[in-house]
Amino acid sequence: MKNNIEAPTLEMYIKQDLGLTQNSIEINNVTVSFKTPKGKFDAVKDISLTIRKGEIVSIIGHSGCGKSTLMNTISGMVKPSQGEVLANGKRVTGPGPDRGLVFQNYSLLPWLTVYQNIYEAVDSVLKYFNKSEKKTLVKDTLKMVNLYEHKDKLPGQLSGGMKQRVAIARAFAINPSILLLDEPFGALDALTKSSMHIELLKLWNLDNRNKTIVMVTHDIEEAIFLSDRIVVMNNGPAATIKAIVDVPLLRPRHKKEIVHDPEYMKIHDQLLGMLMDKLSIADIKSSI
Amino acid sequence: MNVRPVAERRQVLFTFKILYMKNISSNLLSIVYFLCGIGVLLLFWEVSSRLSDGELPGPIPTWEVFYELLKDPFYDFGPNDKGIGLLLWGSIVRVAYGFLLGTLVAVPLGILLGASKIAMNILNPVVQILKPVSPLAWFPIGLAVFQSAPSATVFIIFITSLWPTLINTAFGVSTVPQDHKNVAKAFGFSKFKYVVKILFPYSLPHIFTGLRLSIGVAWLVIVAGEMLSGGMGIGFFIWDSWNAGSMEKIIGGILIIGIIGLLLDKGFSLLQKSFSYEK
Ligand SMILES: Nc1ncnc2c1ncn2[C@@H]1O[C@H](COP(=O)(O)OP(=O)(O)O)[C@@H](O)[C@H]1O
Ligand SMILES: [Mg+2]
């Protein structure tokens, strides 16, 4: 766990100076077990992780290692069997308006238009807004993600990138302080993915980088480009955190230039090594 | 697939706008196929008629007899002598009553079964036992209860329309995908919002599948039911024509039953389409 020691970044210093450093998410000794026909199955075991306010953190690991499960303990969709999760200092017992969720497969309701999909979420979460306030909010959010012209379309009429923007807009509309994204760009082509990265960072900047973003991904480049820190998970069952890698690259980051940055390349190699390492061991085992 | 905006989809439901206008050439082709099919049927019919030495009347004599009936479909000379239009209308009205009553019971019950495991466990065996019973077997019970043949006929249509609607509704309600439930959970939907914005929209296509099956079986059963009850409807017309020894009338009646059945099915298929959505 020696990688766990965090090298302070420039931003951290700035935020510390302004007294802005607060813990947004605290995961304390969380274990999640599922009941299966074959008995108890530990998906993740004894995980602890602290994420500061305004930080972008990626969770990376092999398919099925427990990334979504860990993420869902923060969102409140999954209850930890042991340990606890604090969001903004409060113990997580279920989903809440302080956390916006973008699901692995968009999860838009196919019979509702783009507008209605966002409106229903807003209507449900922001109970104290009146109707016209909610309408204005939905319209503004749609304009922010450039979907206003498409507001009356059904999800089935949208491209993958547009659907994902709707899902992000839905999570953003309720103005959560924590944004949780589960492989949000996994199904998109490389070009769309890149422009979505920029859009996500724009949204984050618009809010003065105050929103905490936790994102699950299996794309190393994506993780480095977006994140302040990258959490690498071991393979399950009973997955733990293998390492936490800092990404001290200055923002704003530029897609084209960043890949030539020696620091970027170093982190890239480091991550690749950690993820491939597991593969090669498995290969050796199976070939014996 | 062409996709229509929501507002227009609703409109389709009420105006029954024919959706197939867009592709005229493929439309034309399907009409040609349809006419070919009818042609083959007529040919087969004519040949069978000749082979049977006139036992089975051919298309032309049938048409002549039948044309007489169609010329004055709504005459009413007392209980056992009515025009074919009146008889047919009577059958349609009885099916409509039975079907509506059946729907009013089956949809709420289906929702209950789909939503509650306990209700499903209790009622499923009952449904499984009653479902395979021919609705005609309920006729005497209908008679005993209502003391009236028309009501007993409506009753068997009611029973007929229950099962497909009930089963499909329960299926729809019980198979709401986890993804949709997750949306409700993550954004804290109220029970009411869940029902109106997720449960219903998801189940409606299934419910309409059930309704379409129900109306189909109901139309099958009404003919047999009216043969049993006598004195009314298109089923009685067939039976009466048999007693009068008119094969021409029977064949004409069969064609009319077929055409009405087809129209009912097409109507419900349009309804079903207007409530379905793109994945
Ligand atoms: N509801 C559940 N019931 C049983 N097992 C589950 C459940 N959800 C996830 N798992 C198991 O937990 C492990 C981690 O799953 P997940 O968190 O979805 O992985 P990832 O998101 O990293 O691909 C997998 O082995 C998966 O089969
Ligand atoms: Mg996952």
Coordinates of C-alpha atoms and ligand atoms in Angstrom, one line a residue:
Chain A
M1 CA 0.0 0.0 0.0
K2 CA 2.9 2.4 -0.3
N3 CA 1.3 4.2 -3.2
N4 CA -1.4 5.2 -0.8
I5 CA 0.7 8.2 0.3
E6 CA -0.6 11.1 -1.7
A7 CA 1.8 13.5 -3.2
P8 CA 0.2 16.9 -2.9
T9 CA -0.7 18.6 -6.1
L10 CA -0.7 22.3 -6.8
E11 CA -4.4 22.4 -6.7
M12 CA -4.4 20.8 -3.3
Y13 CA -2.1 23.5 -2.0
I14 CA -4.4 26.2 -3.4
K15 CA -7.5 24.6 -2.0
Q16 CA -5.8 24.1 1.3
D17 CA -4.8 27.7 1.4
L18 CA -8.4 28.7 0.9
G19 CA -9.5 26.3 3.5
L20 CA -11.5 24.4 0.9
T21 CA -10.1 20.9 1.6
Q22 CA -12.9 18.9 2.9
N23 CA -13.6 15.3 2.6
S24 CA -16.4 14.7 0.2
I25 CA -16.5 10.9 0.4
E26 CA -15.2 8.6 3.1
I27 CA -15.2 4.9 2.6
N28 CA -14.4 3.1 5.8
N29 CA -13.5 -0.6 5.8
V30 CA -16.3 -1.5 3.4
T31 CA -17.0 -5.1 2.6
V32 CA -19.8 -6.0 0.2
S33 CA -21.0 -9.6 0.2
F34 CA -23.7 -10.9 -2.1
K35 CA -25.9 -13.9 -1.3
T36 CA -25.6 -16.3 -4.2
P37 CA -27.0 -19.9 -4.7
K38 CA -23.4 -21.1 -3.9
G39 CA -23.3 -19.1 -0.7
K40 CA -21.8 -15.8 0.4
F41 CA -19.7 -14.0 -2.2
D42 CA -17.4 -11.2 -1.2
A43 CA -17.2 -8.8 -4.1
V44 CA -15.1 -6.2 -2.4
K45 CA -13.3 -6.6 0.9
D46 CA -12.3 -4.1 3.6
I47 CA -11.8 -1.1 1.4
S48 CA -11.0 2.3 2.7
L49 CA -10.7 5.4 0.6
T50 CA -11.1 9.1 1.2
I51 CA -12.0 11.5 -1.6
R52 CA -11.7 15.3 -1.2
K53 CA -14.3 17.8 -2.3
G54 CA -13.8 18.8 -5.9
E55 CA -11.5 15.9 -6.7
I56 CA -11.9 13.8 -9.8
V57 CA -11.1 10.2 -9.0
S58 CA -11.2 7.2 -11.4
I59 CA -11.6 3.6 -10.3
I60 CA -9.9 1.3 -12.7
G61 CA -9.6 -2.5 -12.8
H62 CA -10.5 -5.6 -14.7
S63 CA -14.0 -6.4 -15.6
G64 CA -15.9 -8.0 -12.7
C65 CA -13.4 -6.9 -10.1
G66 CA -16.0 -4.9 -8.1
K67 CA -15.7 -1.4 -9.5
S68 CA -19.5 -0.9 -9.9
T69 CA -20.1 -2.5 -6.5
L70 CA -17.7 -0.1 -4.8
M71 CA -19.3 2.8 -6.6
N72 CA -22.7 1.7 -5.7
T73 CA -21.9 1.8 -2.0
I74 CA -21.2 5.5 -2.5
S75 CA -24.5 6.0 -4.4
G76 CA -26.4 4.0 -1.9
M77 CA -27.7 1.5 -4.4
V78 CA -25.8 -1.2 -2.6
K79 CA -25.5 -1.6 1.2
P80 CA -22.1 -2.5 2.6
S81 CA -22.2 -5.7 4.6
Q82 CA -19.5 -4.2 6.8
G83 CA -18.1 -0.8 7.3
E84 CA -19.7 2.5 6.2
V85 CA -19.6 5.2 3.7
L86 CA -19.9 8.9 4.5
A87 CA -20.9 11.4 1.8
N88 CA -20.5 15.0 2.8
G89 CA -20.1 13.8 6.4
K90 CA -23.4 11.9 6.5
R91 CA -23.6 8.2 6.6
V92 CA -25.0 6.8 3.3
T93 CA -28.1 4.7 3.8
G94 CA -29.6 5.0 0.3
P95 CA -29.5 7.2 -2.8
G96 CA -29.8 10.9 -2.0
P97 CA -30.0 14.3 -3.8
D98 CA -26.4 15.1 -2.9
R99 CA -25.2 12.4 -5.2
G100 CA -26.0 12.3 -9.0
L101 CA -25.7 9.0 -10.7
V102 CA -24.9 8.1 -14.3
F103 CA -25.4 4.4 -14.9
Q104 CA -23.3 2.0 -16.9
N105 CA -26.0 1.7 -19.6
Y106 CA -27.5 5.2 -19.6
S107 CA -30.8 3.9 -18.1
L108 CA -33.0 6.4 -19.8
L109 CA -36.7 5.6 -19.8
P110 CA -37.4 4.8 -23.4
W111 CA -41.0 6.0 -23.4
L112 CA -40.1 9.5 -22.1
T113 CA -38.6 12.3 -24.2
V114 CA -35.2 13.7 -23.5
Y115 CA -36.9 16.6 -21.7
Q116 CA -39.2 14.3 -19.7
N117 CA -36.4 12.0 -18.7
I118 CA -34.7 14.9 -17.0
Y119 CA -37.8 16.5 -15.7
E120 CA -39.0 13.4 -13.9
A121 CA -35.7 13.1 -12.0
V122 CA -35.8 16.9 -11.2
D123 CA -39.4 16.7 -10.1
S124 CA -38.7 13.8 -7.9
V125 CA -35.5 15.1 -6.2
L126 CA -36.2 18.9 -6.0
K127 CA -39.5 18.7 -4.2
Y128 CA -39.4 22.3 -3.0
F129 CA -39.1 23.8 -6.4
N130 CA -42.3 25.0 -8.1
K131 CA -43.3 23.8 -11.5
S132 CA -41.9 26.8 -13.5
E133 CA -38.6 26.7 -11.6
K134 CA -38.3 23.0 -12.5
K135 CA -39.0 23.6 -16.1
T136 CA -36.5 26.4 -16.3
L137 CA -33.9 24.2 -14.6
V138 CA -34.5 21.4 -17.1
K139 CA -34.3 23.8 -20.1
D140 CA -31.1 25.4 -18.8
T141 CA -29.5 22.0 -18.2
L142 CA -30.4 20.9 -21.7
K143 CA -28.9 24.0 -23.2
M144 CA -25.8 23.4 -21.2
V145 CA -25.2 20.0 -22.8
N146 CA -26.4 21.2 -26.2
L147 CA -29.4 19.0 -26.3
Y148 CA -32.1 21.7 -26.3
E149 CA -33.0 21.2 -30.0
H150 CA -33.4 17.5 -29.2
K151 CA -35.6 17.8 -26.2
D152 CA -38.6 16.2 -27.7
K153 CA -36.9 13.2 -29.1
L154 CA -37.2 9.7 -27.5
P155 CA -34.0 8.0 -26.4
G156 CA -34.4 5.5 -29.2
Q157 CA -33.8 8.3 -31.7
L158 CA -30.5 9.4 -30.1
S159 CA -27.0 8.3 -30.8
G160 CA -25.0 6.7 -28.0
G161 CA -23.1 10.0 -27.3
M162 CA -26.4 11.9 -27.1
K163 CA -27.9 9.4 -24.7
Q164 CA -24.9 9.7 -22.5
R165 CA -25.2 13.4 -22.5
V166 CA -28.8 13.1 -21.4
A167 CA -27.8 10.8 -18.6
I168 CA -25.2 13.2 -17.5
A169 CA -27.5 16.1 -17.8
R170 CA -30.1 14.2 -15.7
A171 CA -27.5 13.7 -13.0
F172 CA -26.3 17.3 -13.2
A173 CA -29.7 18.9 -13.2
I174 CA -30.3 18.1 -9.5
N175 CA -27.0 19.9 -8.8
P176 CA -25.4 17.2 -6.6
S177 CA -22.2 17.9 -4.9
I178 CA -21.0 14.4 -5.9
L179 CA -21.2 13.0 -9.4
L180 CA -20.9 9.2 -9.8
L181 CA -20.3 7.9 -13.3
D182 CA -20.1 4.1 -14.0
E183 CA -18.2 3.5 -17.2
P184 CA -20.0 6.5 -18.7
F185 CA -18.1 6.5 -22.0
G186 CA -17.5 2.8 -22.4
A187 CA -19.9 2.3 -25.3
L188 CA -18.8 5.3 -27.3
D189 CA -16.4 5.6 -30.3
A190 CA -13.0 7.3 -29.7
L191 CA -14.0 10.6 -31.2
T192 CA -17.3 11.0 -29.3
K193 CA -15.5 9.8 -26.2
S194 CA -12.9 12.6 -26.5
S195 CA -15.5 15.3 -26.9
M196 CA -17.5 13.9 -24.0
H197 CA -14.3 14.2 -21.8
I198 CA -14.0 17.8 -22.7
E199 CA -17.7 18.4 -22.0
L200 CA -17.5 16.7 -18.6
L201 CA -14.6 18.9 -17.6
K202 CA -16.4 22.0 -18.9
L203 CA -19.3 21.2 -16.6
W204 CA -16.9 20.7 -13.8
N205 CA -15.2 24.0 -14.5
L206 CA -18.6 25.8 -14.8
D207 CA -19.2 24.8 -11.2
N208 CA -15.7 26.2 -10.1
R209 CA -14.5 22.6 -9.8
N210 CA -16.5 22.2 -6.7
K211 CA -18.2 19.0 -7.6
T212 CA -16.5 15.7 -6.7
I213 CA -16.5 13.3 -9.5
V214 CA -15.9 9.6 -9.1
M215 CA -15.8 7.6 -12.3
V216 CA -15.4 3.9 -13.1
T217 CA -13.5 3.1 -16.2
H218 CA -11.3 0.5 -17.8
D219 CA -9.7 3.0 -20.1
I220 CA -6.3 4.1 -18.9
E221 CA -6.0 7.2 -21.2
E222 CA -9.4 8.4 -20.1
A223 CA -8.6 7.9 -16.4
I224 CA -5.3 9.9 -16.7
F225 CA -6.8 12.7 -18.8
L226 CA -9.6 13.3 -16.4
S227 CA -8.5 12.4 -12.9
D228 CA -6.6 13.8 -10.0
R229 CA -6.1 10.3 -8.6
I230 CA -6.6 6.8 -10.0
V231 CA -7.7 3.9 -7.8
V232 CA -6.4 0.6 -9.2
M233 CA -8.3 -2.4 -7.9
N234 CA -7.2 -6.0 -7.6
N235 CA -9.1 -8.7 -9.3
G236 CA -11.9 -10.2 -7.3
P237 CA -13.3 -12.0 -5.5
A238 CA -12.8 -10.0 -2.3
A239 CA -11.2 -7.3 -4.3
T240 CA -9.1 -4.6 -2.6
I241 CA -7.3 -1.5 -3.6
K242 CA -4.1 -2.4 -5.3
A243 CA -2.7 1.1 -5.5
I244 CA -3.7 4.7 -5.8
V245 CA -1.9 6.7 -8.4
D246 CA -1.6 10.4 -8.4
V247 CA -2.0 12.4 -11.6
P248 CA -0.2 15.7 -10.9
L249 CA -0.7 17.0 -14.5
L250 CA -1.7 20.6 -14.5
R251 CA -5.1 21.7 -15.7
P252 CA -6.4 22.6 -18.2
R253 CA -5.1 19.5 -19.9
H254 CA -4.9 19.3 -23.7
K255 CA -5.7 16.0 -25.3
K256 CA -3.2 16.3 -28.1
E257 CA -0.3 17.6 -26.0
I258 CA -0.7 15.6 -22.9
V259 CA 0.2 12.3 -24.5
H260 CA 3.7 13.6 -25.1
D261 CA 4.1 14.7 -21.5
P262 CA 6.8 12.5 -19.9
E263 CA 4.8 12.6 -16.7
Y264 CA 1.7 11.3 -18.6
M265 CA 3.8 8.5 -20.2
K266 CA 5.2 7.5 -16.8
I267 CA 1.8 7.2 -15.3
H268 CA 0.5 5.4 -18.3
D269 CA 3.3 2.8 -18.1
Q270 CA 2.8 2.4 -14.4
L271 CA -1.0 1.8 -14.8
L272 CA -0.5 -0.5 -17.7
G273 CA 2.1 -2.5 -15.7
M274 CA -0.3 -2.9 -12.8
L275 CA -3.2 -4.1 -15.0
M276 CA -1.1 -6.3 -17.3
D277 CA 0.8 -7.8 -14.4
K278 CA -2.3 -9.6 -13.3
L279 CA -2.9 -11.0 -16.8
S280 CA 0.6 -12.4 -17.2
I281 CA 0.5 -14.2 -13.9
A282 CA -2.8 -15.8 -14.9
D283 CA -1.3 -16.8 -18.2
I284 CA 1.7 -18.4 -16.6
K285 CA -0.6 -20.3 -14.2
S286 CA -2.9 -21.6 -16.9
S287 CA 0.1 -22.7 -19.1
I288 CA 1.7 -24.8 -16.3
Chain B
M1 CA -38.2 1.7 -38.2
N2 CA -39.7 5.1 -38.6
V3 CA -40.1 6.8 -35.3
R4 CA -42.9 9.3 -34.5
P5 CA -42.9 12.0 -31.9
V6 CA -45.0 11.3 -28.9
A7 CA -47.7 13.8 -29.7
E8 CA -48.2 12.2 -33.1
R9 CA -48.2 8.8 -31.6
R10 CA -51.2 9.7 -29.5
Q11 CA -52.9 11.1 -32.5
V12 CA -52.5 7.8 -34.3
L13 CA -54.3 6.1 -31.6
F14 CA -57.4 8.2 -32.0
T15 CA -57.5 8.8 -35.7
F16 CA -56.5 5.3 -36.6
K17 CA -54.4 6.9 -39.3
I18 CA -53.1 4.1 -41.6
L19 CA -49.4 3.9 -41.0
Y20 CA -48.4 2.2 -44.1
M21 CA -48.9 5.1 -46.5
K22 CA -45.2 5.9 -46.5
N23 CA -44.1 3.0 -48.6
I24 CA -46.6 2.9 -51.5
S25 CA -44.8 0.5 -53.7
S26 CA -44.5 -2.2 -50.9
N27 CA -48.1 -1.4 -50.1
L28 CA -49.1 -2.1 -53.7
L29 CA -47.2 -5.3 -53.7
S30 CA -49.0 -6.5 -50.5
I31 CA -52.3 -5.8 -52.2
V32 CA -51.3 -7.9 -55.2
Y33 CA -50.3 -10.7 -52.9
F34 CA -53.6 -10.4 -51.0
L35 CA -55.5 -10.6 -54.3
C36 CA -53.5 -13.6 -55.3
G37 CA -54.3 -15.4 -52.1
I38 CA -58.0 -14.7 -52.6
G39 CA -57.7 -15.9 -56.1
V40 CA -56.2 -19.2 -55.0
L41 CA -59.0 -19.6 -52.4
L42 CA -61.7 -19.0 -55.0
L43 CA -60.1 -21.4 -57.4
F44 CA -59.7 -24.1 -54.8
W45 CA -63.4 -23.5 -53.7
E46 CA -64.7 -23.8 -57.3
V47 CA -62.7 -27.0 -57.9
S48 CA -63.9 -28.5 -54.7
S49 CA -67.5 -27.5 -55.6
R50 CA -67.3 -29.3 -59.0
L51 CA -65.7 -32.4 -57.4
S52 CA -68.5 -32.6 -54.9
D53 CA -71.1 -32.5 -57.6
G54 CA -72.7 -29.4 -56.3
E55 CA -73.0 -30.6 -52.6
L56 CA -70.7 -27.7 -51.8
P57 CA -71.9 -24.6 -53.6
G58 CA -69.3 -22.8 -55.7
P59 CA -68.4 -19.1 -55.3
I60 CA -70.9 -17.8 -57.8
P61 CA -74.1 -19.4 -56.5
T62 CA -72.9 -18.6 -53.0
W63 CA -72.5 -14.9 -53.9
E64 CA -76.0 -14.9 -55.5
V65 CA -77.7 -16.1 -52.3
F66 CA -75.6 -14.0 -50.1
Y67 CA -76.1 -10.9 -52.1
E68 CA -79.8 -11.2 -51.4
L69 CA -79.0 -11.2 -47.7
L70 CA -76.7 -8.2 -47.9
K71 CA -79.2 -6.1 -49.9
D72 CA -81.4 -5.8 -46.8
P73 CA -79.3 -6.6 -43.8
F74 CA -81.3 -4.8 -41.1
Y75 CA -84.9 -6.1 -41.5
D76 CA -86.5 -7.4 -38.3
F77 CA -89.5 -9.9 -38.7
G78 CA -89.5 -11.1 -35.1
P79 CA -87.1 -13.0 -32.9
N80 CA -86.2 -15.8 -35.3
D81 CA -86.2 -13.8 -38.6
K82 CA -83.7 -10.9 -38.6
G83 CA -81.4 -9.4 -41.2
I84 CA -77.8 -10.6 -41.1
G85 CA -76.6 -7.0 -40.3
L86 CA -78.7 -7.0 -37.1
L87 CA -77.5 -10.5 -36.1
L88 CA -73.9 -9.5 -36.6
W89 CA -74.3 -6.3 -34.7
G90 CA -75.8 -8.2 -31.8
S91 CA -72.8 -10.5 -31.7
I92 CA -70.4 -7.5 -31.8
V93 CA -72.3 -5.8 -28.9
R94 CA -72.2 -9.0 -26.8
V95 CA -68.5 -9.4 -27.5
A96 CA -67.9 -5.8 -26.6
Y97 CA -69.7 -6.1 -23.3
G98 CA -68.0 -9.3 -22.3
F99 CA -64.6 -8.1 -23.4
L100 CA -64.9 -4.8 -21.5
L101 CA -66.0 -6.5 -18.3
G102 CA -63.3 -9.0 -18.7
T103 CA -60.7 -6.2 -19.2
L104 CA -62.0 -4.3 -16.2
V105 CA -61.3 -7.4 -14.0
A106 CA -58.3 -8.8 -15.7
V107 CA -56.1 -5.7 -15.9
P108 CA -56.2 -4.8 -12.1
L109 CA -56.0 -8.4 -11.2
G110 CA -53.0 -8.8 -13.5
I111 CA -51.3 -5.8 -12.0
L112 CA -51.8 -7.3 -8.5
L113 CA -50.4 -10.7 -9.6
G114 CA -47.5 -9.1 -11.3
A115 CA -46.7 -6.8 -8.4
S116 CA -47.1 -9.2 -5.5
K117 CA -45.4 -12.5 -5.2
I118 CA -47.9 -13.6 -2.5
A119 CA -50.9 -12.8 -4.7
M120 CA -49.2 -14.6 -7.5
N121 CA -48.6 -17.7 -5.4
I122 CA -52.2 -17.7 -4.2
L123 CA -53.9 -17.0 -7.5
N124 CA -51.7 -18.7 -10.0
P125 CA -52.9 -22.2 -9.3
V126 CA -56.5 -21.0 -9.7
V127 CA -55.7 -19.4 -13.0
Q128 CA -53.8 -22.5 -14.2
I129 CA -56.9 -24.7 -13.5
L130 CA -59.5 -22.4 -15.0
K131 CA -57.5 -21.2 -18.0
P132 CA -57.6 -24.5 -20.0
V133 CA -61.4 -24.9 -19.5
S134 CA -63.4 -24.2 -22.7
P135 CA -65.4 -21.0 -22.0
L136 CA -68.4 -22.8 -23.3
A137 CA -68.4 -25.0 -20.2
W138 CA -69.3 -21.9 -18.3
F139 CA -72.5 -21.4 -20.3
P140 CA -74.8 -23.4 -18.0
I141 CA -73.4 -21.5 -15.0
G142 CA -74.1 -18.3 -16.7
L143 CA -77.6 -19.5 -17.5
A144 CA -78.2 -20.6 -13.9
V145 CA -76.9 -17.3 -12.5
F146 CA -78.5 -14.8 -15.0
Q147 CA -81.5 -16.8 -16.1
S148 CA -81.1 -15.3 -19.5
A149 CA -79.3 -16.6 -22.6
P150 CA -77.9 -13.3 -23.8
S151 CA -76.4 -12.5 -20.4
A152 CA -75.0 -16.1 -20.3
T153 CA -73.4 -15.4 -23.6
V154 CA -71.9 -12.2 -22.4
F155 CA -70.7 -14.1 -19.4
I156 CA -68.8 -16.7 -21.4
I157 CA -67.1 -13.9 -23.4
F158 CA -66.2 -12.3 -20.1
I159 CA -64.6 -15.5 -18.9
T160 CA -62.9 -15.9 -22.3
S161 CA -61.4 -12.4 -22.2
L162 CA -60.0 -12.8 -18.7
W163 CA -57.0 -15.2 -19.2
P164 CA -54.9 -13.7 -22.0
T165 CA -55.2 -10.2 -20.6
L166 CA -54.6 -11.4 -17.0
I167 CA -51.5 -13.4 -17.9
N168 CA -49.9 -10.8 -20.1
T169 CA -50.6 -8.0 -17.7
A170 CA -49.0 -9.9 -14.9
F171 CA -46.1 -10.8 -17.1
G172 CA -45.5 -7.1 -18.0
V173 CA -45.8 -5.9 -14.5
S174 CA -43.5 -8.5 -13.1
T175 CA -40.7 -8.0 -15.7
V176 CA -39.9 -4.3 -15.3
P177 CA -36.2 -4.3 -16.0
Q178 CA -33.8 -3.7 -13.1
D179 CA -32.4 -0.7 -15.1
H180 CA -35.7 1.1 -14.9
K181 CA -36.1 0.2 -11.2
N182 CA -32.6 1.6 -10.6
V183 CA -33.6 5.0 -12.1
A184 CA -36.6 5.1 -9.7
K185 CA -34.4 4.2 -6.8
A186 CA -31.5 6.5 -7.6
F187 CA -33.8 9.6 -8.1
G188 CA -36.2 8.7 -5.3
F189 CA -39.3 8.3 -7.3
S190 CA -42.5 8.2 -5.3
K191 CA -44.7 5.1 -5.5
F192 CA -47.1 7.1 -7.6
K193 CA -44.4 8.3 -10.0
Y194 CA -43.1 4.8 -10.3
V195 CA -46.4 3.5 -11.3
V196 CA -47.3 6.2 -13.7
K197 CA -43.9 6.8 -15.3
I198 CA -42.3 3.4 -15.2
L199 CA -44.7 0.5 -14.4
F200 CA -47.5 1.5 -16.7
P201 CA -45.5 2.6 -19.7
Y202 CA -43.5 -0.6 -19.5
S203 CA -46.5 -2.9 -19.1
L204 CA -48.9 -1.2 -21.6
P205 CA -47.5 -3.0 -24.6
H206 CA -47.8 -6.3 -22.7
I207 CA -51.4 -5.4 -21.6
F208 CA -52.3 -4.7 -25.2
T209 CA -50.8 -7.9 -26.4
G210 CA -53.2 -9.6 -23.9
L211 CA -56.2 -7.6 -25.1
R212 CA -55.5 -8.4 -28.7
L213 CA -55.3 -12.1 -27.9
S214 CA -58.5 -11.8 -25.7
I215 CA -60.5 -10.2 -28.4
G216 CA -59.4 -12.8 -30.9
V217 CA -60.5 -15.7 -28.7
A218 CA -63.7 -13.8 -27.8
W219 CA -64.6 -13.6 -31.4
L220 CA -63.9 -17.3 -31.8
V221 CA -66.1 -18.2 -28.9
I222 CA -69.1 -15.9 -29.6
V223 CA -70.0 -18.0 -32.7
A224 CA -70.0 -21.3 -30.7
G225 CA -71.7 -19.5 -27.8
E226 CA -74.6 -18.3 -29.9
M227 CA -75.0 -21.7 -31.5
L228 CA -75.5 -22.9 -28.0
S229 CA -77.8 -20.2 -26.8
G230 CA -79.8 -19.9 -30.1
G231 CA -82.0 -17.2 -31.4
M232 CA -79.4 -14.5 -31.7
G233 CA -76.2 -13.4 -33.3
I234 CA -74.1 -14.6 -36.2
G235 CA -73.6 -18.0 -34.5
F236 CA -77.4 -18.5 -34.6
F237 CA -77.3 -17.4 -38.3
I238 CA -74.9 -20.2 -39.1
W239 CA -76.9 -22.8 -37.2
D240 CA -80.2 -21.6 -38.7
S241 CA -78.8 -21.7 -42.2
W242 CA -77.7 -25.3 -41.5
N243 CA -81.3 -26.2 -40.4
A244 CA -82.6 -24.4 -43.5
G245 CA -80.2 -26.5 -45.6
S246 CA -78.5 -23.4 -47.1
M247 CA -74.8 -24.2 -47.6
E248 CA -74.5 -20.8 -49.4
K249 CA -75.6 -18.9 -46.3
I250 CA -73.2 -20.8 -44.1
I251 CA -70.2 -20.1 -46.3
G252 CA -71.2 -16.5 -46.6
G253 CA -71.5 -16.3 -42.8
I254 CA -68.1 -17.8 -42.4
L255 CA -66.6 -15.2 -44.7
I256 CA -68.2 -12.4 -42.7
I257 CA -67.0 -13.8 -39.4
G258 CA -63.5 -14.0 -40.8
I259 CA -63.6 -10.5 -42.1
I260 CA -64.8 -9.0 -38.8
G261 CA -62.2 -11.1 -36.9
L262 CA -59.5 -9.7 -39.2
L263 CA -60.7 -6.1 -38.7
L264 CA -60.8 -6.6 -34.9
D265 CA -57.2 -7.9 -34.9
K266 CA -56.0 -5.1 -37.2
G267 CA -57.6 -2.5 -34.9
F268 CA -56.0 -4.0 -31.8
S269 CA -52.7 -4.3 -33.6
L270 CA -52.8 -0.6 -34.3
L271 CA -53.6 0.1 -30.7
Q272 CA -50.7 -2.1 -29.6
K273 CA -48.3 -0.3 -32.0
S274 CA -49.3 3.1 -30.8
F275 CA -48.4 2.2 -27.2
S276 CA -45.1 0.5 -27.9
Y277 CA -41.8 2.3 -27.8
E278 CA -38.3 2.1 -29.3
K279 CA -35.8 0.4 -27.1
Ligands
LIG1 N1 -26.4 -8.3 -7.2 C1 -25.3 -9.2 -7.2 N2 -25.5 -10.5 -6.8 C2 -24.5 -11.3 -6.8 N3 -23.2 -11.0 -7.3 C3 -23.0 -9.8 -7.8 C4 -24.0 -8.8 -7.7 N4 -23.5 -7.7 -8.3 C5 -22.2 -7.9 -8.6 N5 -21.9 -9.2 -8.3 C6 -20.6 -9.8 -8.4 O1 -19.7 -9.0 -7.9 C7 -18.5 -8.9 -8.7 C8 -18.2 -7.5 -9.0 O2 -19.2 -7.0 -9.9 P1 -19.1 -5.5 -10.4 O3 -18.9 -4.6 -9.3 O4 -20.3 -5.3 -11.3 O5 -17.8 -5.6 -11.3 P2 -17.2 -4.4 -12.3 O6 -18.1 -3.3 -12.2 O7 -15.8 -4.2 -11.8 O8 -17.2 -5.1 -13.7 C9 -18.7 -9.8 -9.9 O9 -18.2 -11.1 -9.7 C10 -20.2 -9.9 -9.9 O10 -20.6 -11.2 -10.5
MG2 MG -19.3 -2.5 -13.8

